[in-house]
Structures are given as C-alpha cells and as structure tokens.
Coordinates of C-alpha atoms in Angstrom, one line a residue:
X25 CA 144.6 108.2 104.4
X26 CA 146.8 106.9 107.0
X27 CA 148.0 103.8 105.1
X28 CA 148.8 106.3 102.0
X29 CA 150.9 108.6 104.5
X30 CA 152.9 105.6 106.0
X31 CA 153.3 104.1 102.7
X32 CA 154.9 107.3 101.3
X33 CA 157.2 107.6 104.3
X34 CA 158.3 104.0 104.0
X35 CA 158.9 104.3 100.4
X36 CA 161.4 107.4 101.1
X37 CA 162.9 105.8 103.9
X38 CA 164.1 102.6 102.1
X39 CA 165.7 105.0 99.4
X40 CA 162.9 105.7 96.8
X41 CA 161.5 103.2 94.3
X42 CA 165.1 103.3 92.4
X43 CA 166.4 101.5 95.2
X44 CA 163.8 98.6 95.3
X45 CA 164.6 95.6 93.5
X46 CA 161.4 93.9 94.6
X47 CA 158.7 93.8 97.2
X48 CA 156.3 91.4 98.6
X49 CA 154.6 90.5 101.9
X50 CA 153.6 87.9 104.1
X51 CA 150.9 87.9 106.8
X52 CA 152.7 90.7 108.9
X53 CA 155.7 92.2 107.1
X54 CA 156.6 94.1 103.9
X55 CA 159.7 92.0 102.6
X56 CA 161.9 94.5 100.4
X57 CA 164.8 93.3 98.3
X58 CA 166.7 96.5 98.2
X59 CA 169.8 97.3 96.0
X60 CA 171.5 99.1 98.7
X61 CA 170.5 98.5 102.4
X62 CA 172.5 101.4 103.4
X63 CA 170.4 103.8 102.1
X64 CA 167.6 102.4 104.4
X65 CA 167.2 104.5 107.5
X66 CA 166.3 102.0 110.1
X67 CA 165.8 104.6 113.2
X68 CA 163.6 107.0 111.1
X69 CA 161.3 103.5 109.6
X70 CA 160.8 102.4 113.4
X71 CA 159.2 105.9 114.2
X72 CA 156.9 106.0 111.3
X73 CA 153.1 105.4 112.3
X74 CA 152.2 102.0 111.9
X75 CA 155.7 100.5 111.8
X76 CA 156.3 98.1 114.4
X77 CA 159.8 97.1 113.7
X78 CA 162.6 96.2 111.0
X79 CA 164.6 93.1 110.4
X80 CA 167.3 92.2 108.0
X81 CA 167.2 88.4 107.1
X82 CA 167.9 86.6 104.0
X83 CA 169.0 89.3 102.0
X84 CA 165.4 90.9 102.6
X85 CA 164.7 94.2 104.4
X86 CA 161.6 93.2 106.5
X87 CA 159.3 96.1 107.8
X88 CA 157.0 94.7 110.3
X89 CA 153.4 96.2 109.8
X90 CA 151.3 93.8 111.5
X91 CA 147.6 92.6 110.5
X92 CA 147.1 95.5 108.3
X93 CA 150.4 94.8 106.0
X94 CA 148.1 94.1 102.8
X95 CA 146.7 97.4 103.0
X96 CA 150.1 99.2 103.0
X97 CA 151.2 96.9 100.3
X98 CA 148.1 98.1 98.1
X99 CA 149.1 101.7 98.7
X100 CA 152.6 101.1 98.1
X101 CA 151.7 99.6 94.6
X102 CA 149.7 102.8 93.8
X103 CA 152.5 105.0 94.6
X104 CA 155.3 103.2 93.0
X105 CA 156.4 100.6 90.7
X106 CA 158.5 97.4 91.7
X107 CA 158.7 93.7 91.2
X108 CA 156.5 91.7 93.1
X109 CA 158.5 88.3 92.0
X110 CA 159.4 86.5 95.3
X111 CA 162.1 84.9 93.5
X112 CA 163.9 88.2 93.2
X113 CA 167.1 88.1 95.4
X114 CA 169.5 90.6 96.6
X115 CA 173.0 90.5 94.6
X116 CA 174.6 90.7 98.0
X117 CA 176.2 87.3 98.5
X118 CA 174.7 85.1 101.3
X119 CA 176.0 83.0 103.9
X120 CA 174.6 79.0 103.8
X121 CA 172.2 80.0 106.7
X122 CA 171.0 83.1 105.1
X123 CA 170.3 81.4 101.7
X124 CA 168.3 78.5 103.7
X125 CA 166.0 81.0 105.2
X126 CA 165.5 82.5 102.1
X127 CA 164.3 79.5 100.4
X128 CA 161.9 78.6 103.2
X129 CA 160.6 82.0 103.3
X130 CA 160.2 82.2 99.6
X131 CA 158.3 78.7 99.3
X132 CA 156.3 78.8 102.6
X133 CA 155.1 82.4 102.8
X134 CA 152.5 82.1 99.8
X135 CA 151.1 79.2 101.5
X136 CA 150.1 81.0 104.9
X137 CA 146.8 81.9 104.0
X138 CA 145.8 78.4 102.9
X139 CA 147.3 77.0 106.2
X140 CA 145.5 79.4 108.4
X141 CA 142.2 78.7 106.6
X142 CA 142.8 74.8 107.2
X143 CA 143.8 75.5 110.5
X144 CA 140.9 77.7 111.6
X145 CA 138.5 75.1 110.1
X146 CA 140.1 72.3 112.3
X147 CA 139.5 74.5 115.2
X148 CA 136.0 75.1 114.7
X149 CA 135.6 71.7 114.4
X150 CA 136.9 71.0 117.8
X151 CA 134.9 73.9 119.4
X152 CA 131.4 73.3 117.8
X153 CA 130.9 69.8 118.9
X154 CA 131.8 70.9 122.4
X155 CA 128.9 73.9 122.1
X156 CA 126.5 71.1 120.9
X157 CA 126.2 72.9 117.7
X158 CA 127.8 70.1 115.4
X159 CA 127.6 66.1 115.6
X160 CA 130.9 65.1 115.6
X161 CA 129.8 61.8 113.7
X162 CA 127.6 63.5 111.0
X163 CA 128.4 64.0 107.4
X164 CA 128.7 67.9 107.9
X165 CA 131.5 67.3 110.1
X166 CA 133.2 64.9 108.0
X167 CA 133.0 67.0 104.9
X168 CA 134.2 70.2 106.8
X169 CA 137.1 67.8 108.1
X170 CA 138.0 67.4 104.4
X171 CA 138.2 71.3 104.2
X172 CA 140.5 71.7 107.1
X173 CA 142.9 68.7 106.2
X174 CA 143.4 69.3 102.4
X175 CA 145.9 72.4 102.7
X176 CA 148.2 70.2 105.1
X177 CA 147.6 66.9 103.2
X178 CA 148.4 68.3 99.7
X179 CA 151.1 70.6 101.2
X180 CA 153.7 68.9 99.1
X181 CA 151.7 69.8 95.9
X182 CA 151.4 73.6 96.9
X183 CA 155.2 73.5 97.9
X184 CA 156.2 72.0 94.5
X185 CA 154.6 74.9 92.9
X186 CA 156.2 77.8 94.8
X187 CA 159.7 76.0 94.9
X188 CA 159.6 75.8 91.2
X189 CA 159.2 79.3 91.0
X190 CA 162.1 79.9 93.5
X191 CA 164.4 77.4 91.6
X192 CA 163.2 78.7 88.1
X193 CA 162.0 75.0 87.3
X194 CA 158.9 74.2 85.2
X195 CA 156.0 74.5 87.8
X196 CA 153.9 71.4 86.4
X197 CA 156.7 69.2 86.3
X198 CA 157.4 69.7 89.9
X199 CA 153.6 69.7 90.7
X200 CA 153.6 66.0 88.8
X201 CA 156.5 64.9 91.0
X202 CA 154.4 65.8 94.2
X203 CA 151.5 64.0 92.8
X204 CA 153.6 60.8 92.3
X205 CA 154.5 61.3 95.9
X206 CA 150.8 61.5 96.9
X207 CA 149.5 58.9 94.5
X208 CA 146.9 57.0 96.0
X209 CA 148.5 53.4 95.0
X210 CA 151.7 54.4 96.3
X211 CA 150.1 55.4 99.4
X212 CA 148.6 51.9 99.6
X213 CA 152.0 50.5 99.0
X214 CA 153.2 52.4 102.1
X215 CA 150.3 51.2 104.2
X216 CA 150.7 47.4 103.1
X217 CA 154.5 47.8 104.3
X218 CA 155.7 45.1 101.8
X219 CA 159.0 45.6 100.3
X220 CA 159.1 47.6 97.0
X221 CA 161.7 47.5 94.3
X222 CA 162.2 50.2 91.4
X223 CA 164.6 48.6 88.7
X224 CA 165.8 46.0 91.5
X225 CA 166.5 49.3 94.0
X226 CA 164.7 48.9 97.3
X227 CA 162.3 52.0 97.5
X228 CA 161.6 53.5 100.9
X229 CA 158.1 53.4 101.9
X230 CA 157.3 56.8 103.5
X231 CA 154.2 58.9 103.7
X232 CA 155.1 62.1 102.0
X233 CA 151.4 63.7 103.0
X234 CA 151.9 67.0 104.8
X235 CA 155.7 66.7 104.5
X236 CA 158.1 69.8 103.7
X237 CA 161.8 68.8 103.1
X238 CA 161.4 65.8 100.6
X239 CA 159.6 67.9 97.9
X240 CA 161.8 70.9 98.5
X241 CA 164.8 68.5 97.9
X242 CA 163.2 67.0 94.8
X243 CA 162.5 70.4 93.5
X244 CA 165.9 71.5 94.0
X245 CA 167.5 68.5 92.2
X246 CA 165.1 68.9 89.3
X247 CA 166.7 72.4 88.3
X248 CA 169.7 70.4 87.7
X249 CA 168.1 67.5 85.7
X250 CA 166.1 70.2 83.7
X251 CA 169.3 71.8 82.6
X252 CA 171.0 68.6 81.8
X253 CA 168.1 67.5 79.5
X254 CA 167.6 70.7 77.9
X255 CA 171.5 70.8 76.9

C-alpha cells in the first residue's frame, strides 16, 4: 500500500500523467522526462514518504527512491500510461555537458544489473577461498570466474546495443562492430604486437575488452554512416 500511495503522490507532484514524456528507472532513481519541469513541485516532492531527494540533470527530473525504486516504478505503471523509452529526451535544448551526461546515463543505466551481478560474483571469489569454502585452483573457481568476468569483458557488446537505441542505429549492426573489436584473431594480433595494416593504413593495436569510449564513438559515427548509405 505504501508504494501505491507514494506513486500517486509522485505522479500528482510532477504535474500528472499528461506532463510525462517518458519514465525509466535506474538502481535508485525514477528518471522522468517532463514536458514542463516548472509544473513539478520540488519542495512537496521531497516531503513525500519514500522520496530521498530530487535532482535535475541531463534533461531529466530525477526522483531518488533508493533500493525500492523498482516497486515504485511498477505502481506508477499501474496507475498511469507513459513511454518507457530511454531514448526519449526533453525538447529543452541542452548544453554540451548535459548532452554528454544524458548519453552516458542512457547507455550505462541498463547495464547496471549485469555489472552488479558480475561484481558480486568476483567478491565471492575473493571471500570464499579466504573462508576455506572454495579452492582457488579448482575448476569450480575457474568457471565462476567466467561468470564474474563476462559482463566486464563483453561490456563493449552490451554498450553497442544500448548506444544503438540511444543514437537510433540498427542494434545488430552496432553489436557486430563491437564483435569485431573483440574478435579472438584481433585480440591475438594485439597480443603479438606486430605492425598491422588495413589497405596500407596502420592499425592501432589496442585491447577493447572492458572499454567504454571506443564503442560509444563508433556507434555515434554509425548514425551518420547509416544515414549516408540509406540515402
């Protein structure tokens, strides 16, 4: 019941359903994109039971709810209709910093559960051997290490998908580009360290596993490349 009552108060305080362009949530915050932020009552919002604070960042009206944010989000879905497309942005013009924050937030927020899961497994792989409950040289340890490392090693592939949604690029093409960056044979070239050329142009040998910026730049460029070839 507390979730329902709080959700109703939040909906009323942001200006009602008609003032919401979209709503998504991360691990602790409800992230509204409002048609008119002036309709939201910040002072009243902060006094609603369950609300820990309010922030305005990257064109979003963020209501900090803590670990129960998913429960409040579900209640808001029950009592109102709104877009849950993270790519929806405010019509208000953003400065370069706000635009950058919006891109990083939109691309990284969906990945948080996977990164947290991998991080928790890696913590267990530290604690369990210290407690004598797991052999650090055994096969079970090795396989569990795969579980913990996978979200971080394949981070470019996951980012390629979320960035493709953000930049309105064909998702599978973006994922394919990330796959090229992580291809085992390319990794072997990087490890070997010998000079590599593509059509006579030197290729920078770098390891892209667990990287963030390179794939974001590639997908950002893809929106212009796709547009050119579509024309």
